[in-house]
Amino acid sequence: MPTSEPHRVPGHRAAPLPVVDPATAEVFDEAPDQQPDTLDAVVDRSRRAWHRWRADPDARTTALLAAADAVEAAGDDLARLLTREQGKPLAESHAETARTAARLRYFAGLAPRTRRIADGRPVHSEIRWRPLGPVAAIVPWNFPLQLAAAKFAPALAAGNTVVLKPSPFTPLATRLLASVLATVLPEDVLTVVTGREPLGAGLASHPGIRHVTFTGSVPTGRAVAGAAAASLARVTLELGGNDAAVLLDDVEVDRIADRLFWAAFRNCGQVCMAVKRVYVPARLHARVVEALAERARTVTVGPGLDPDTRLGPVNNAPQLARVEELAQRALAAGARAAAGGHRLDRPGWFFAPTILTDVPPDSPVVTEEQFGPVLPVLPYRSLDEAVDAANGTGFGLGGSVWGTDTDRAAAVADRLECGTAWINHHAELSLAQPFAGVKDSGVGVAGGPWGLYGNLRPFVVHRPEEGPR
Ligand code: NAD
């Protein structure tokens, strides 16, 4: 399977989109930089393909199962290219390609249920489910394949076609994925477009698109919702998070420290539902800071393709600058770095895994989403104070509570204003569960059957009861 091909499509700008390896900061390949005026033809082909694709649910199931097999067969090539452009350790890229295949297989097996409703009158209503049309899927750079599949698998299973736009930082693995899927899916059922803005804005506002499903930051999510308003397309937004982990006074620090560390630092902290703030009872604070700092100081940081690496680089230069700025602002305001606090002196976009203590609670590294390898650990005196602080940002994606008495922890978790709460772990998801943020973290529901119905519309037929009248 080629990992690089000559990228020549009509409508791309003269200068292609360079793709940087974050482990070296060097350009290693390129992708087409398509312009918004190419979208008319793309969406038109997608609409034509939709009329065929929607007609045969059994053929869809067969094709999506074959798609899952094809992704697995190409897993090594996909994972290497993903690590090259995204930076994550190769083992995590393999896990991501496996989850991409798993999503295809899961949604291939789901079908909407036709229901009849009788209300005592001599008519009944039959509720059927119909696909929407071409769906625009716009995704970020932290999990390019897995998040794309979270959108296109349910959309395709529901009988829609999809135009998928990856981040300009990570277009290559997605293009390879599309070429793998093209061997088993009918033409134009899934189309990948790549390029800089305003390509995404053009896609979100395109009149032929009937559902815009977007994952990314809150400000871009607002812009996407505004763009889709022009055509009144359905909008699903999976946006940023600032998840708090609240440790209770009966927590066993040594038992949970590894799990807590990786809940914050997996994928270099670039996870929407990573732990981004830790609240600790004051008397345990120093122990928790030291347990996390010890792991931050000793974890192997390096290029994702190096088999010893557990933590790779930040994906891109603007994100590295943001992470550095947030850490420096906290340090300037009186915080202390128990580990890290600076860029690493090596090529590439590396930032030392950082544990911050003595952080002012109104510091932007606490109130905003850092999305990188920097974790503030804050002491609390009363549980009410901790819950208020956990709920005290505009975000509401996830949260977790950690303690030995899990019933008590669950009662505290019940008070968190978020879409998913975990006890003694964080960010674990099942394919079968709904996934939805509250407040600024999102609109609509993804995951499980809810994700399928999010790509369907009800169609109701009223008819008289059968039999003599
Ligand atoms: P981003 O919002 O900058 O970009 C996301 C995507 O939108 C990219 O493909 C980008 O090219 C495109 N885009 C940019 N401007 C656009 C516009 N005006 N109209 C349409 N599309 C546009 O986000 P990012 O920096 O790539 O990703 C990080 C963010 O994603 C973080 O906030 C993170 O929390 C969030 N995220 C959320 C989830 C979730 O499920 N809730 C999952 C992963 C990441």
Coordinates of C-alpha atoms and ligand atoms in Angstrom, one line a residue:
M1 CA 0.0 0.0 0.0
P2 CA 1.6 3.3 -1.0
T3 CA 1.8 5.8 1.8
S4 CA 2.5 8.7 -0.6
E5 CA 1.1 9.3 -4.0
P6 CA 1.2 12.1 -6.5
H7 CA -1.6 14.3 -5.3
R8 CA -3.1 15.8 -8.4
V9 CA -6.8 16.7 -8.3
P10 CA -8.6 19.3 -10.3
G11 CA -9.2 22.6 -8.4
H12 CA -6.2 22.4 -6.0
R13 CA -4.1 25.5 -5.6
A14 CA -0.7 25.7 -7.3
A15 CA 1.0 25.3 -3.9
P16 CA 0.0 22.0 -2.3
L17 CA -0.5 21.6 1.5
P18 CA 2.8 20.7 3.1
V19 CA 2.6 18.1 5.9
V20 CA 5.1 18.4 8.8
D21 CA 6.4 15.5 10.9
P22 CA 6.0 16.9 14.4
A23 CA 8.9 14.7 15.6
T24 CA 11.3 16.6 13.4
A25 CA 9.5 19.8 12.4
E26 CA 10.3 19.0 8.8
V27 CA 7.9 18.8 5.8
F28 CA 7.8 15.2 4.7
D29 CA 4.9 15.1 2.2
E30 CA 2.0 17.1 0.9
A31 CA -1.7 16.9 0.1
P32 CA -3.9 18.8 -2.3
D33 CA -5.0 22.2 -1.1
Q34 CA -8.5 22.2 -2.6
Q35 CA -10.5 25.4 -2.9
P36 CA -14.1 25.8 -1.9
D37 CA -15.1 26.1 -5.5
T38 CA -14.3 22.4 -6.0
L39 CA -17.1 21.5 -3.5
D40 CA -20.0 21.9 -5.9
A41 CA -18.8 19.0 -8.0
V42 CA -17.9 16.9 -5.0
V43 CA -21.3 17.4 -3.3
D44 CA -23.1 16.8 -6.6
R45 CA -21.4 13.4 -7.0
S46 CA -22.1 12.6 -3.4
R47 CA -25.8 13.3 -3.9
R48 CA -25.9 11.1 -7.0
A49 CA -24.2 8.3 -5.1
W50 CA -26.6 8.7 -2.2
H51 CA -29.6 7.7 -4.4
R52 CA -28.0 4.3 -5.0
W53 CA -26.4 3.8 -1.6
R54 CA -29.6 4.5 0.4
A55 CA -31.6 2.0 -1.6
D56 CA -30.1 -1.3 -0.4
P57 CA -29.5 -1.8 3.4
D58 CA -28.2 -5.3 3.0
A59 CA -25.6 -4.2 0.4
R60 CA -24.6 -1.4 2.9
T61 CA -24.0 -3.9 5.7
T62 CA -21.9 -6.1 3.4
A63 CA -19.9 -3.2 2.2
L64 CA -19.3 -1.8 5.7
L65 CA -18.1 -5.2 7.0
A66 CA -15.7 -5.4 4.0
A67 CA -14.6 -1.9 4.9
A68 CA -13.7 -3.0 8.4
D69 CA -11.7 -5.9 7.1
A70 CA -9.9 -3.6 4.6
V71 CA -8.9 -1.2 7.3
E72 CA -7.5 -4.0 9.4
A73 CA -5.6 -5.4 6.5
A74 CA -4.0 -2.0 5.9
G75 CA -3.5 -1.4 9.6
D76 CA 0.4 -1.3 9.5
D77 CA 0.5 1.3 6.7
L78 CA -2.2 3.4 8.2
A79 CA -0.6 3.4 11.7
R80 CA 2.9 4.3 10.5
L81 CA 1.6 7.2 8.4
L82 CA -0.7 8.4 11.2
T83 CA 2.3 8.4 13.6
R84 CA 4.4 10.3 11.1
E85 CA 1.9 13.2 10.6
Q86 CA 0.2 13.2 14.1
G87 CA 3.2 12.3 16.3
K88 CA 1.5 9.7 18.6
P89 CA 3.4 6.5 19.6
L90 CA 3.0 3.7 17.0
A91 CA 1.2 1.5 19.5
E92 CA -1.4 4.2 19.9
S93 CA -1.8 4.6 16.1
H94 CA -2.4 0.8 15.9
A95 CA -5.0 1.1 18.6
E96 CA -6.6 4.0 16.6
T97 CA -6.7 2.0 13.3
A98 CA -8.2 -0.9 15.3
R99 CA -10.9 1.3 16.7
T100 CA -11.6 2.7 13.2
A101 CA -12.3 -0.8 12.0
A102 CA -14.3 -1.6 15.1
R103 CA -16.6 1.4 14.5
L104 CA -17.3 0.3 10.9
R105 CA -18.1 -3.2 12.1
Y106 CA -20.3 -2.0 15.0
F107 CA -22.4 0.4 12.8
A108 CA -22.6 -2.2 10.0
G109 CA -24.7 -4.3 12.5
L110 CA -27.1 -1.5 13.5
A111 CA -30.4 -0.8 11.7
P112 CA -33.1 1.6 12.7
R113 CA -36.3 0.0 14.1
T114 CA -39.6 0.7 12.4
R115 CA -42.3 1.2 15.0
R116 CA -46.1 1.2 15.0
I117 CA -48.0 3.4 17.4
A118 CA -51.7 2.7 18.1
D119 CA -53.7 5.2 20.2
G120 CA -57.1 3.6 20.2
R121 CA -58.4 5.1 17.0
P122 CA -58.9 3.0 13.9
V123 CA -55.6 4.2 12.4
H124 CA -52.1 3.5 13.3
S125 CA -48.9 5.4 12.7
E126 CA -45.9 3.7 11.3
I127 CA -42.6 5.4 12.1
R128 CA -39.9 4.7 9.5
W129 CA -36.4 6.2 9.4
R130 CA -34.9 7.8 6.3
P131 CA -31.4 9.0 5.6
L132 CA -30.7 12.7 5.3
G133 CA -28.5 13.0 2.2
P134 CA -24.8 14.0 1.8
V135 CA -23.2 14.5 5.2
A136 CA -20.2 16.8 5.9
A137 CA -17.8 15.4 8.4
I138 CA -15.2 17.8 9.7
V139 CA -12.6 16.5 12.1
P140 CA -9.5 17.7 14.1
W141 CA -5.9 16.5 14.2
N142 CA -5.8 14.6 17.5
F143 CA -7.4 11.3 16.3
P144 CA -7.8 11.8 12.6
L145 CA -8.9 8.3 11.7
Q146 CA -10.9 7.3 14.8
L147 CA -12.9 10.6 14.9
A148 CA -13.5 10.4 11.1
A149 CA -14.9 6.9 11.5
A150 CA -17.1 8.0 14.5
K151 CA -18.8 10.2 11.9
F152 CA -18.7 8.4 8.6
A153 CA -19.5 4.9 10.0
P154 CA -23.0 5.8 11.5
A155 CA -23.7 8.2 8.6
L156 CA -23.0 5.6 6.0
A157 CA -24.8 2.8 7.9
A158 CA -27.9 5.1 8.0
G159 CA -27.8 5.3 4.2
N160 CA -26.2 8.7 3.8
T161 CA -23.1 9.6 1.8
V162 CA -20.2 11.5 3.3
V163 CA -17.8 14.3 2.4
L164 CA -15.0 14.1 4.9
K165 CA -12.6 17.0 5.6
P166 CA -9.6 16.2 7.9
S167 CA -7.4 18.9 9.5
P168 CA -4.8 20.4 7.3
F169 CA -2.2 19.2 9.9
T170 CA -3.2 15.6 9.3
P171 CA -4.6 14.9 5.8
L172 CA -2.4 12.0 4.8
A173 CA -3.6 9.0 6.8
T174 CA -7.2 10.0 6.0
R175 CA -6.4 10.1 2.3
L176 CA -4.8 6.6 2.6
L177 CA -7.9 5.4 4.5
A178 CA -10.1 6.8 1.7
S179 CA -8.1 4.9 -0.9
V180 CA -8.3 1.7 1.2
L181 CA -12.1 2.1 1.5
A182 CA -12.5 2.9 -2.2
T183 CA -11.6 -0.7 -2.8
V184 CA -14.8 -1.9 -1.1
L185 CA -17.3 1.0 -1.1
P186 CA -19.1 2.2 -4.2
E187 CA -17.7 5.3 -5.9
D188 CA -18.4 8.7 -4.3
V189 CA -20.0 7.2 -1.2
L190 CA -17.1 8.5 0.9
T191 CA -15.1 11.5 -0.5
V192 CA -12.1 13.1 1.3
V193 CA -11.4 16.7 0.6
T194 CA -8.2 18.4 1.9
G195 CA -7.1 22.0 2.2
R196 CA -6.7 25.1 4.2
E197 CA -9.6 27.3 5.3
P198 CA -12.0 28.4 4.0
L199 CA -12.5 24.8 2.7
G200 CA -14.2 23.7 5.9
A201 CA -16.4 26.8 6.0
G202 CA -17.4 26.2 2.4
L203 CA -18.3 22.6 3.2
A204 CA -20.3 23.6 6.3
S205 CA -22.3 26.2 4.4
H206 CA -22.8 24.2 1.2
P207 CA -26.5 24.0 0.2
G208 CA -26.3 20.4 -0.8
I209 CA -25.1 19.2 2.6
R210 CA -28.0 18.0 4.9
H211 CA -26.0 17.3 8.1
V212 CA -22.8 18.9 9.3
T213 CA -21.1 16.7 11.9
F214 CA -18.1 18.5 13.4
T215 CA -15.5 17.7 16.0
G216 CA -13.1 20.5 17.1
S217 CA -12.7 23.5 19.2
V218 CA -15.6 25.6 20.6
P219 CA -14.9 28.8 18.5
T220 CA -14.8 26.8 15.3
G221 CA -17.9 24.9 16.4
R222 CA -19.8 28.2 16.7
A223 CA -18.6 29.2 13.2
V224 CA -19.7 25.9 11.8
A225 CA -23.2 26.2 13.4
G226 CA -23.5 29.7 11.9
A227 CA -22.4 28.5 8.5
A228 CA -24.8 25.6 8.5
A229 CA -27.7 27.9 9.5
A230 CA -27.8 29.2 5.9
S231 CA -29.1 25.9 4.6
L232 CA -30.7 24.8 7.9
A233 CA -28.7 21.6 7.7
R234 CA -28.7 19.5 10.9
V235 CA -25.7 20.2 13.1
T236 CA -23.9 17.9 15.5
L237 CA -21.0 19.4 17.4
E238 CA -18.5 17.5 19.5
L239 CA -16.4 20.3 21.0
G240 CA -13.7 20.9 23.5
G241 CA -13.5 19.8 27.1
N242 CA -11.8 20.8 30.4
D243 CA -12.4 17.7 32.4
A244 CA -11.8 17.7 36.1
A245 CA -10.7 14.7 38.1
V246 CA -11.8 15.0 41.7
L247 CA -9.9 12.9 44.2
L248 CA -11.7 12.0 47.4
D249 CA -10.0 11.8 50.8
D250 CA -10.1 7.9 50.8
V251 CA -8.2 7.6 47.5
E252 CA -5.2 5.3 47.4
V253 CA -2.7 7.5 45.7
D254 CA -0.2 4.8 44.7
R255 CA -2.9 2.7 43.3
I256 CA -4.4 5.3 41.0
A257 CA -1.4 7.4 40.1
D258 CA -0.5 5.5 36.8
R259 CA -4.1 5.6 35.6
L260 CA -4.6 9.2 36.5
F261 CA -1.3 10.2 34.8
W262 CA -2.2 8.5 31.5
A263 CA -5.8 9.9 31.6
A264 CA -4.1 13.3 31.4
F265 CA -1.1 12.5 29.2
R266 CA -2.2 9.9 26.6
N267 CA -1.7 11.3 23.1
C268 CA 0.4 14.0 24.7
G269 CA -2.7 15.4 26.5
Q270 CA -4.4 16.1 23.1
V271 CA -7.6 14.3 23.9
C272 CA -10.9 16.1 24.2
M273 CA -11.8 14.2 27.3
A274 CA -8.4 14.0 28.9
V275 CA -8.1 14.9 32.5
K276 CA -7.1 18.6 32.3
R277 CA -7.4 19.6 36.0
V278 CA -6.9 17.6 39.2
Y279 CA -8.6 18.6 42.5
V280 CA -7.1 16.9 45.6
P281 CA -7.9 17.2 49.3
A282 CA -5.3 19.6 50.8
R283 CA -3.7 16.9 53.0
L284 CA -3.0 14.6 50.1
H285 CA -2.0 17.4 47.7
A286 CA 1.8 17.1 48.0
R287 CA 1.7 13.3 47.7
V288 CA -0.4 13.4 44.5
V289 CA 1.8 16.1 43.0
E290 CA 4.9 14.1 43.7
A291 CA 3.4 10.8 42.3
L292 CA 2.4 12.5 39.1
A293 CA 5.6 14.5 38.8
E294 CA 7.7 11.4 39.2
R295 CA 5.9 9.8 36.3
A296 CA 6.2 13.0 34.2
R297 CA 10.0 13.1 34.9
T298 CA 10.6 9.5 34.0
V299 CA 8.3 8.8 31.1
T300 CA 10.1 8.2 27.8
V301 CA 9.4 11.1 25.4
G302 CA 10.5 10.8 21.8
P303 CA 9.4 10.3 18.2
G304 CA 6.4 8.1 17.9
L305 CA 8.1 5.7 15.5
D306 CA 10.7 4.9 18.2
P307 CA 9.5 1.7 20.0
D308 CA 10.5 2.9 23.4
T309 CA 8.5 6.1 23.2
R310 CA 5.5 6.5 25.4
L311 CA 4.8 10.2 24.8
G312 CA 5.3 11.9 21.5
P313 CA 5.5 15.5 20.4
V314 CA 2.7 18.0 20.3
N315 CA 1.1 17.8 16.9
N316 CA 1.8 21.3 15.5
A317 CA 3.7 24.6 16.1
P318 CA 0.6 26.8 16.9
Q319 CA -0.5 24.2 19.5
L320 CA 3.0 24.0 21.0
A321 CA 3.1 27.8 21.3
R322 CA -0.3 27.7 23.0
V323 CA 0.7 25.1 25.5
E324 CA 3.9 27.0 26.3
E325 CA 2.1 30.2 26.7
L326 CA -0.4 28.7 29.2
A327 CA 2.4 27.1 31.2
Q328 CA 4.4 30.4 31.2
R329 CA 1.4 32.5 32.2
A330 CA 0.8 30.2 35.2
L331 CA 4.4 30.2 36.2
A332 CA 4.5 34.0 35.9
A333 CA 1.5 34.2 38.2
G334 CA 3.2 32.1 41.0
A335 CA 2.7 28.5 39.9
R336 CA 5.6 26.0 40.3
A337 CA 6.5 23.3 37.9
A338 CA 7.0 20.1 39.9
A339 CA 8.0 18.6 36.6
G340 CA 8.7 20.1 33.1
G341 CA 7.5 23.6 32.4
H342 CA 9.5 24.1 29.2
R343 CA 10.0 23.0 25.6
L344 CA 12.5 20.2 25.1
D345 CA 15.8 21.1 23.6
R346 CA 15.6 18.9 20.5
P347 CA 14.1 19.1 17.0
G348 CA 10.4 18.8 16.7
W349 CA 7.4 20.1 18.7
F350 CA 8.3 18.6 22.0
F351 CA 7.2 20.0 25.4
A352 CA 8.3 18.4 28.6
P353 CA 5.5 16.6 30.5
T354 CA 4.5 19.2 33.1
I355 CA 2.9 19.0 36.5
L356 CA 2.0 22.4 37.9
T357 CA 1.3 23.2 41.5
D358 CA 0.5 26.4 43.4
V359 CA -1.6 27.5 40.4
P360 CA -4.0 30.4 40.9
P361 CA -7.5 28.9 40.3
D362 CA -8.3 31.7 37.8
S363 CA -5.2 31.0 35.7
P364 CA -6.0 30.2 32.0
V365 CA -4.3 26.8 32.3
V366 CA -7.2 25.9 34.7
T367 CA -10.1 27.8 33.2
E368 CA -9.3 27.1 29.5
E369 CA -8.5 23.9 27.5
Q370 CA -4.7 23.4 27.4
F371 CA -4.9 20.4 25.0
G372 CA -1.3 19.4 25.7
P373 CA 1.1 17.8 28.2
V374 CA 0.6 20.3 31.1
L375 CA -1.5 19.4 34.1
P376 CA -2.5 21.7 37.0
V377 CA -3.0 20.0 40.4
L378 CA -5.1 22.0 42.8
P379 CA -5.8 21.5 46.5
Y380 CA -9.3 21.8 48.0
R381 CA -10.7 22.1 51.5
S382 CA -14.3 21.0 51.2
L383 CA -16.0 18.7 48.7
D384 CA -18.5 21.4 47.8
E385 CA -15.6 23.6 46.9
A386 CA -14.2 20.9 44.6
V387 CA -17.5 20.2 42.9
D388 CA -18.1 23.9 42.3
A389 CA -14.7 24.3 40.8
A390 CA -15.1 21.2 38.6
N391 CA -18.4 22.6 37.3
G392 CA -17.0 26.2 37.2
T393 CA -16.0 26.4 33.5
G394 CA -18.0 26.8 30.3
F395 CA -17.1 23.2 29.4
G396 CA -19.1 20.1 30.2
L397 CA -17.6 17.1 28.3
G398 CA -16.5 14.6 31.0
G399 CA -15.3 14.4 34.6
S400 CA -14.2 11.7 37.1
V401 CA -14.2 11.0 40.8
W402 CA -11.5 8.8 42.4
G403 CA -11.9 7.1 45.8
T404 CA -12.0 3.7 47.6
D405 CA -15.7 3.9 48.5
T406 CA -17.1 3.8 45.0
D407 CA -20.7 4.4 46.1
R408 CA -19.6 7.7 47.6
A409 CA -17.6 8.5 44.5
A410 CA -20.6 7.8 42.3
A411 CA -22.7 10.1 44.4
V412 CA -20.2 12.9 43.9
A413 CA -20.0 12.0 40.2
D414 CA -23.7 12.6 40.0
R415 CA -23.1 16.2 40.8
L416 CA -20.8 16.8 37.8
E417 CA -22.3 18.9 35.0
C418 CA -21.0 16.9 32.0
G419 CA -22.0 14.3 29.5
T420 CA -19.9 11.3 30.9
A421 CA -18.6 10.8 34.4
W422 CA -16.2 8.0 35.4
I423 CA -15.3 6.5 38.7
N424 CA -11.6 5.6 39.3
H425 CA -10.8 6.0 35.6
H426 CA -11.4 8.5 32.8
A427 CA -12.0 8.7 29.1
E428 CA -13.0 5.0 28.6
L429 CA -15.8 4.7 26.1
S430 CA -17.9 1.9 24.7
L431 CA -19.0 1.9 21.1
A432 CA -22.5 1.2 22.3
Q433 CA -22.9 4.2 24.6
P434 CA -24.1 7.8 23.8
F435 CA -21.5 10.5 23.7
A436 CA -22.6 14.1 24.2
G437 CA -21.2 17.1 25.9
V438 CA -23.2 19.8 27.7
K439 CA -22.7 23.5 27.9
D440 CA -20.0 24.6 25.4
S441 CA -18.8 21.0 24.9
G442 CA -21.4 20.1 22.3
V443 CA -24.8 19.8 20.6
G444 CA -26.3 16.5 19.6
V445 CA -25.5 12.9 20.5
A446 CA -22.9 10.6 18.9
G447 CA -22.2 6.9 19.6
G448 CA -24.3 3.8 19.8
P449 CA -27.8 3.7 18.3
W450 CA -28.1 7.5 19.1
G451 CA -25.3 8.1 16.6
L452 CA -27.2 6.2 14.0
Y453 CA -30.5 8.1 14.7
G454 CA -28.5 11.3 14.6
N455 CA -28.1 10.6 10.9
L456 CA -31.7 9.7 10.2
R457 CA -35.0 11.5 10.1
P458 CA -38.4 10.1 11.0
F459 CA -40.9 9.5 8.2
V460 CA -44.4 8.7 9.5
V461 CA -47.2 7.0 7.6
H462 CA -50.7 7.1 9.0
R463 CA -53.1 4.4 7.7
P464 CA -56.4 2.8 8.7
E465 CA -56.3 -0.5 10.6
E466 CA -56.6 -3.4 8.3
G467 CA -59.7 -5.6 8.3
P468 CA -63.5 -4.9 7.8
R469 CA -64.7 -1.5 9.0
Ligands
NAD1 P1 -10.3 23.3 15.2 O1 -11.6 23.7 15.7 O2 -9.3 24.3 15.0 O3 -10.4 22.5 13.8 C1 -11.3 21.4 13.6 C2 -11.6 21.2 12.2 O4 -12.3 22.3 11.7 C3 -10.3 21.1 11.3 O5 -10.6 20.2 10.2 C4 -10.2 22.5 10.7 O6 -9.5 22.6 9.5 C5 -11.7 22.8 10.5 N1 -12.0 24.3 10.5 C6 -11.3 25.3 10.9 N2 -12.0 26.5 10.7 C7 -13.2 26.1 10.2 C8 -14.4 26.9 9.8 N3 -14.4 28.2 9.9 N4 -15.4 26.2 9.3 C9 -15.4 24.8 9.2 N5 -14.3 24.1 9.5 C10 -13.2 24.7 10.0 O7 -9.8 22.2 16.2 P2 -8.4 21.4 16.3 O8 -7.4 22.4 16.9 O9 -8.1 20.7 15.0 O10 -8.7 20.3 17.4 C11 -8.6 20.4 18.8 C12 -10.0 20.7 19.4 O11 -10.9 19.6 19.1 C13 -9.9 20.7 20.9 O12 -10.7 21.8 21.3 C14 -10.6 19.4 21.3 O13 -11.1 19.4 22.6 C15 -11.6 19.2 20.2 N6 -12.0 17.8 20.2 C16 -13.3 17.5 20.6 C17 -13.7 16.1 20.6 C18 -15.1 15.7 21.1 O14 -15.5 14.6 20.8 N7 -15.8 16.5 21.9 C19 -12.8 15.2 20.2 C20 -11.5 15.5 19.7 C21 -11.1 16.9 19.7

